[in-house]
XYZ file of C-alpha atoms in Angstrom:
427
model
C 120.363 123.561 132.932
C 120.906 120.001 134.144
C 123.762 117.590 133.518
C 123.861 114.293 131.592
C 124.146 111.520 134.168
C 126.555 109.567 131.947
C 128.695 112.140 130.137
C 128.337 115.289 132.210
C 127.082 117.216 129.165
C 124.721 120.113 129.843
C 121.001 119.611 129.277
C 118.255 122.155 128.756
C 115.513 121.515 131.314
C 111.798 122.080 130.706
C 108.766 120.945 132.635
C 107.479 118.884 129.697
C 108.865 117.468 126.467
C 106.329 116.552 123.777
C 107.563 114.083 121.160
C 105.729 114.579 117.870
C 104.074 117.578 116.185
C 100.950 116.028 114.728
C 97.458 116.959 115.881
C 97.930 115.171 119.223
C 101.255 116.768 120.114
C 100.177 120.226 118.999
C 96.889 119.911 120.910
C 98.860 119.140 124.059
C 101.094 122.132 123.363
C 98.037 124.368 122.973
C 96.737 123.495 126.423
C 100.152 123.687 128.070
C 100.585 127.145 126.526
C 97.190 128.137 127.918
C 98.267 126.875 131.331
C 101.604 128.626 131.241
C 103.514 125.358 131.578
C 106.955 125.565 129.975
C 107.545 122.844 127.413
C 109.048 122.024 124.045
C 107.655 120.070 121.092
C 110.276 117.972 119.287
C 109.446 116.861 115.739
C 111.850 114.817 113.618
C 110.465 116.186 110.333
C 108.143 119.176 109.867
C 104.912 119.704 111.755
C 102.066 117.533 110.455
C 104.540 115.587 108.331
C 102.258 112.559 107.985
C 99.407 114.627 106.541
C 101.734 116.256 104.037
C 103.980 113.389 103.000
C 102.350 110.055 103.912
C 98.955 110.350 102.218
C 97.977 109.636 98.625
C 96.866 112.451 96.305
C 93.126 111.654 96.385
C 93.094 111.147 100.169
C 90.130 112.628 102.000
C 88.584 112.303 105.422
C 86.340 109.318 106.098
C 84.552 111.151 108.916
C 82.551 114.346 108.246
C 84.191 117.738 108.612
C 82.113 118.626 111.665
C 84.124 116.074 113.613
C 87.255 118.235 113.238
C 87.497 119.751 116.720
C 91.072 120.748 117.452
C 91.462 123.015 120.520
C 89.600 126.301 120.037
C 89.750 125.580 116.309
C 86.689 123.660 115.095
C 85.950 123.272 111.400
C 84.654 126.642 110.190
C 84.048 125.885 106.521
C 80.772 125.849 104.620
C 80.541 122.063 104.237
C 80.304 120.514 107.725
C 78.799 117.281 106.398
C 81.394 116.962 103.643
C 84.854 115.397 103.729
C 87.954 117.541 103.413
C 90.501 116.473 100.819
C 94.233 116.344 101.487
C 95.075 120.012 100.789
C 92.118 121.189 102.863
C 93.163 118.977 105.777
C 96.691 120.390 105.648
C 95.318 123.951 105.583
C 93.125 123.119 108.586
C 95.902 121.708 110.783
C 98.333 124.438 109.724
C 95.720 127.051 110.579
C 95.320 125.503 114.019
C 99.075 125.555 114.614
C 99.294 129.173 113.475
C 96.585 130.129 115.987
C 99.028 129.993 118.910
C 102.758 130.279 119.528
C 103.968 126.739 120.120
C 107.572 126.160 121.299
C 108.227 123.843 118.365
C 111.606 122.487 117.288
C 111.460 120.815 113.862
C 114.069 118.514 112.369
C 114.894 117.037 115.779
C 114.988 113.260 116.188
C 114.595 111.862 119.700
C 117.046 108.990 120.149
C 116.609 108.111 123.828
C 114.231 108.830 126.693
C 115.177 107.427 130.074
C 114.256 108.315 133.628
C 117.280 108.932 135.832
C 116.896 109.959 139.481
C 113.297 111.026 138.914
C 114.044 113.191 135.852
C 113.596 112.243 132.213
C 116.701 112.496 130.085
C 115.806 113.174 126.456
C 118.608 112.696 123.953
C 118.219 114.017 120.412
C 120.400 114.465 117.359
C 120.215 118.216 117.956
C 121.024 118.467 121.663
C 120.166 117.163 125.099
C 117.074 117.911 127.167
C 115.686 116.946 130.547
C 112.093 117.143 131.737
C 109.741 116.363 134.585
C 107.218 114.983 132.086
C 107.288 113.399 128.646
C 104.269 113.204 126.330
C 104.701 110.684 123.523
C 102.562 111.872 120.610
C 104.479 110.236 117.783
C 101.542 108.114 116.633
C 101.394 104.463 115.668
C 102.407 104.618 112.000
C 106.198 104.358 112.123
C 106.775 100.904 110.662
C 104.769 99.698 107.658
C 103.791 96.051 108.087
C 104.664 93.441 105.487
C 104.594 89.709 106.306
C 107.865 87.741 106.481
C 106.980 85.696 103.397
C 106.936 88.855 101.269
C 110.706 88.444 100.926
C 110.122 85.209 99.002
C 108.102 86.885 96.230
C 109.846 86.973 92.862
C 112.029 90.115 92.643
C 110.474 91.014 89.298
C 107.182 91.760 91.076
C 107.192 95.285 92.551
C 106.138 95.586 96.186
C 104.783 98.914 97.469
C 103.331 99.824 100.858
C 100.328 102.119 101.188
C 102.583 104.672 102.928
C 104.530 105.104 99.677
C 101.553 105.151 97.298
C 100.593 108.566 95.938
C 98.776 107.985 92.640
C 97.934 105.202 90.148
C 100.980 106.071 88.020
C 103.170 104.842 90.905
C 102.014 101.324 90.060
C 103.808 99.503 87.209
C 101.876 98.495 84.114
C 100.055 95.222 84.533
C 97.804 93.884 87.252
C 98.169 95.115 90.838
C 97.193 92.884 93.768
C 96.024 95.051 96.665
C 96.408 93.189 99.962
C 94.163 94.258 102.840
C 90.700 95.739 103.193
C 91.035 98.285 105.957
C 90.292 101.891 105.053
C 93.495 102.253 103.014
C 93.126 98.981 101.116
C 89.603 99.532 99.840
C 90.205 103.192 99.012
C 93.396 102.478 97.074
C 91.672 99.639 95.248
C 88.966 102.121 94.287
C 91.567 104.745 93.320
C 93.181 102.292 90.913
C 89.795 101.153 89.587
C 88.738 104.730 88.838
C 91.987 105.147 86.895
C 90.972 102.026 84.907
C 93.933 100.094 86.169
C 93.724 96.303 86.360
C 93.455 95.601 90.082
C 92.679 92.590 92.241
C 91.990 92.441 95.952
C 93.000 90.085 98.770
C 90.188 90.525 101.278
C 91.044 90.520 104.975
C 88.786 90.477 108.035
C 88.150 94.236 108.277
C 84.586 95.375 109.107
C 82.592 97.836 107.020
C 80.101 100.572 107.809
C 77.077 102.157 106.182
C 77.626 105.706 104.990
C 74.213 107.345 104.552
C 71.384 105.582 106.371
C 67.834 106.612 107.162
C 68.365 110.240 106.288
C 71.758 110.855 107.908
C 75.372 109.897 107.703
C 75.809 106.865 109.946
C 78.453 108.722 111.964
C 75.866 111.443 112.715
C 73.516 108.811 114.112
C 76.298 107.222 116.188
C 77.242 110.608 117.607
C 73.621 111.391 118.433
C 73.308 107.978 120.125
C 76.302 108.720 122.355
C 78.426 105.949 120.844
C 81.469 108.185 120.601
C 81.265 108.935 124.320
C 81.694 105.283 125.305
C 85.130 104.819 126.848
C 87.505 101.938 126.290
C 86.989 100.935 129.925
C 83.253 100.534 129.243
C 83.808 98.128 126.361
C 83.009 94.449 127.107
C 86.494 93.412 125.961
C 88.812 96.472 125.942
C 91.831 94.665 124.489
C 89.779 93.262 121.642
C 88.232 96.659 120.939
C 91.633 98.342 120.935
C 92.966 95.848 118.383
C 90.037 96.104 115.956
C 90.556 97.378 112.424
C 88.634 100.519 111.486
C 85.409 100.078 109.527
C 85.843 100.815 105.861
C 83.852 103.333 103.841
C 84.816 106.419 101.840
C 84.504 110.185 101.939
C 85.427 110.514 98.276
C 83.141 112.557 96.005
C 80.779 113.423 98.824
C 81.063 110.107 100.638
C 79.775 106.621 99.942
C 79.830 103.158 101.407
C 81.939 100.412 99.887
C 80.299 97.063 99.205
C 82.979 94.767 97.799
C 80.303 92.445 96.452
C 79.213 95.187 94.069
C 82.792 95.653 92.906
C 82.896 91.908 92.231
C 79.772 92.226 90.080
C 81.634 94.872 88.074
C 84.542 92.496 87.477
C 86.840 92.845 90.496
C 88.663 89.560 91.153
C 88.904 88.877 94.882
C 90.719 86.323 96.992
C 90.919 85.536 100.688
C 93.754 86.559 103.009
C 97.262 86.128 101.616
C 98.930 83.228 103.459
C 102.229 82.687 101.611
C 104.399 83.666 98.653
C 107.123 81.754 96.879
C 108.559 82.997 93.612
C 105.572 83.792 91.421
C 103.219 81.621 93.504
C 100.810 83.453 95.793
C 98.641 81.474 98.212
C 95.448 82.532 99.949
C 93.376 81.252 102.834
C 89.911 79.983 101.833
C 88.275 82.763 103.853
C 86.981 85.180 101.197
C 83.316 84.423 101.769
C 83.748 84.399 105.537
C 85.496 87.786 105.466
C 82.780 89.268 103.270
C 80.111 87.834 105.569
C 81.843 89.213 108.669
C 82.148 92.667 107.091
C 78.443 92.585 106.244
C 77.603 91.433 109.767
C 79.273 94.557 111.097
C 77.493 96.678 108.481
C 74.089 95.249 109.375
C 74.896 95.539 113.080
C 75.406 99.298 112.787
C 72.185 99.642 110.823
C 70.364 97.678 113.536
C 71.789 99.919 116.275
C 70.462 102.939 114.393
C 67.082 101.290 113.741
C 66.693 100.445 117.422
C 67.630 103.982 118.464
C 65.147 105.531 116.025
C 62.384 103.236 117.285
C 63.233 103.790 120.937
C 63.278 107.589 120.599
C 60.267 107.777 118.300
C 62.231 109.627 115.617
C 60.598 110.226 112.247
C 63.179 108.945 109.767
C 62.819 107.492 106.264
C 62.864 103.721 105.927
C 65.567 101.795 104.057
C 65.248 98.493 102.219
C 66.784 95.518 104.033
C 70.369 94.600 103.181
C 70.842 91.943 100.512
C 73.994 90.148 99.424
C 74.240 90.881 95.727
C 77.121 88.479 95.035
C 78.956 85.564 96.561
C 82.063 83.706 95.352
C 81.458 80.531 93.369
C 84.651 79.015 94.777
C 87.619 79.894 96.952
C 90.846 80.393 94.982
C 93.744 79.375 97.203
C 96.707 79.611 94.827
C 97.666 81.562 91.719
C 100.729 82.038 89.538
C 101.349 85.788 89.417
C 103.180 85.485 86.102
C 100.264 83.689 84.470
C 97.776 86.159 85.943
C 99.811 89.157 84.783
C 100.377 90.450 88.333
C 103.339 92.838 88.233
C 102.908 94.539 91.610
C 101.643 93.997 95.145
C 100.304 96.945 97.163
C 100.475 96.156 100.876
C 97.700 97.762 102.940
C 97.871 95.749 106.157
C 98.779 98.440 108.632
C 101.629 99.795 110.716
C 103.415 99.319 114.010
C 104.710 102.054 116.299
C 108.434 102.350 117.001
C 109.330 102.867 120.631
C 112.914 101.625 120.421
C 114.102 104.982 121.758
C 111.819 104.799 124.808
C 113.722 103.267 127.729
C 110.980 103.749 130.303
C 108.942 101.011 131.969
C 105.599 101.920 130.389
C 105.088 99.262 127.687
C 103.510 95.817 127.957
C 104.931 92.546 126.643
C 103.558 93.359 123.177
C 105.292 96.729 123.173
C 102.060 98.685 123.614
C 101.751 101.595 126.056
C 100.167 100.835 129.425
C 98.085 103.816 130.497
C 94.721 105.115 131.633
C 93.545 107.817 129.253
C 97.119 108.532 128.307
C 98.419 108.707 131.883
C 100.952 105.998 132.737
C 101.658 104.496 136.135
C 105.222 105.722 135.660
C 104.996 109.230 137.098
C 105.413 111.897 134.432
C 104.944 109.597 131.417
C 102.042 110.220 129.017
C 100.750 109.128 125.604
C 98.415 110.881 123.171
C 96.933 110.287 119.729
C 96.531 106.515 119.901
C 93.389 104.749 118.736
C 91.013 104.099 121.625
C 93.289 105.946 124.042
C 90.020 106.824 125.798
C 87.188 106.758 123.239
C 86.671 105.930 119.563
C 87.650 109.479 118.636
C 90.932 109.558 120.544
C 93.080 108.899 117.502
C 91.007 111.246 115.343
C 90.163 114.928 115.086
C 86.957 114.318 117.036
C 88.360 113.726 120.527
C 92.112 114.239 120.471
C 91.629 117.695 122.023
C 89.694 116.265 124.969
C 92.449 113.752 125.685
C 95.123 116.434 125.318
C 93.267 118.653 127.782
C 93.080 115.762 130.252
C 96.825 115.123 130.035
C 97.603 118.845 130.234
C 95.420 119.201 133.337
C 97.207 116.263 134.938
C 100.550 117.972 134.338
C 99.255 121.399 135.337
C 97.794 119.997 138.578
C 101.215 120.681 140.091
C 100.214 124.337 139.753
C 96.668 125.260 140.757
C 96.547 128.462 138.704
C 97.727 126.551 135.652
C 94.984 123.965 136.191
C 92.339 126.690 136.204
C 93.641 128.116 132.935
C 93.505 124.682 131.263
C 89.931 124.099 132.428
C 88.853 127.455 131.069
C 90.403 126.594 127.690
C 88.548 123.289 127.250
């Protein structure tokens, strides 16, 4: 037991507090359990809440199942090149959590973390803790992003964020404008299209990727090429890489790439980036063609990387026809009247921001982003896990979260040599 520095209230002391019970937090717990390091995992909802409650019904992985590599719990199904759907993903992560005895406390909201006299004080709505180390594994999806001008849209037009979307019936009758073309935006546009709902798309600057190319899934080629081993520190511009939107494609129905130009040929009305709203007026930047071109540039760039690798290694792989743009906009539409166009809803798919308001430790930059090296902060005892490009492309995914968790666990266990050995043997 320790004592609250301000109130004198008793605190339960552990070596490490982990905030968040998603795949990152539970991976860290796995390795700390292996090392014999006492700790507690604090989760404000239930374990893996985001997988269970914050995904739409038809959600599936975008990366192949073989990339699911949680600690000592790789994908063991009979479809390694397929893409698990929502219920299968939940069964996978629950199975991992059931494979060891984590010291998990659910329904506990952390309200303050502050370092006082070299010890972290961790306040929660269910009691007080103190710790030598804190691992923040709460992810980056706390606050759905909507632009300030969204408040000016006519109240009769329903606004929904991707976090709240579950199925096409959630969308009111009429035309839905999907805003954003990251992975969520294009997949929800497709979900509505499959349901024969009237949907339009505001295209942002997100890149896209091939799916199946020259006899393999593109992600298989990138893995074989060693792309997923490249660290953030090895990137030409780490900050730019860290801020990039994920490439869009789909794992639905066995996986396929998404070429928005082909959707346009089938009748999808597209606009550029949304720039303003006022009543029923919605304005767009004249950047539709540029955004489509930039997405295709990324797409062709990945194909070229694979082509060069195949040629360099002398690999026998089937040829593919060169990429062709099958459609281009005749003109840029920069303003519409939603009432005239029959738009009754806007589905925002432009991302999230993390919430670190409770974190009163000097470990964030001026933008509010964690400052760390592979999850280890300069502030002694402070760690982060589960963020995109924490170390490599796979850090925020099933592919490499275990490797990052092992690294953080070894750093903590280095205070105890026998614990360090146990962690190394578990990796």
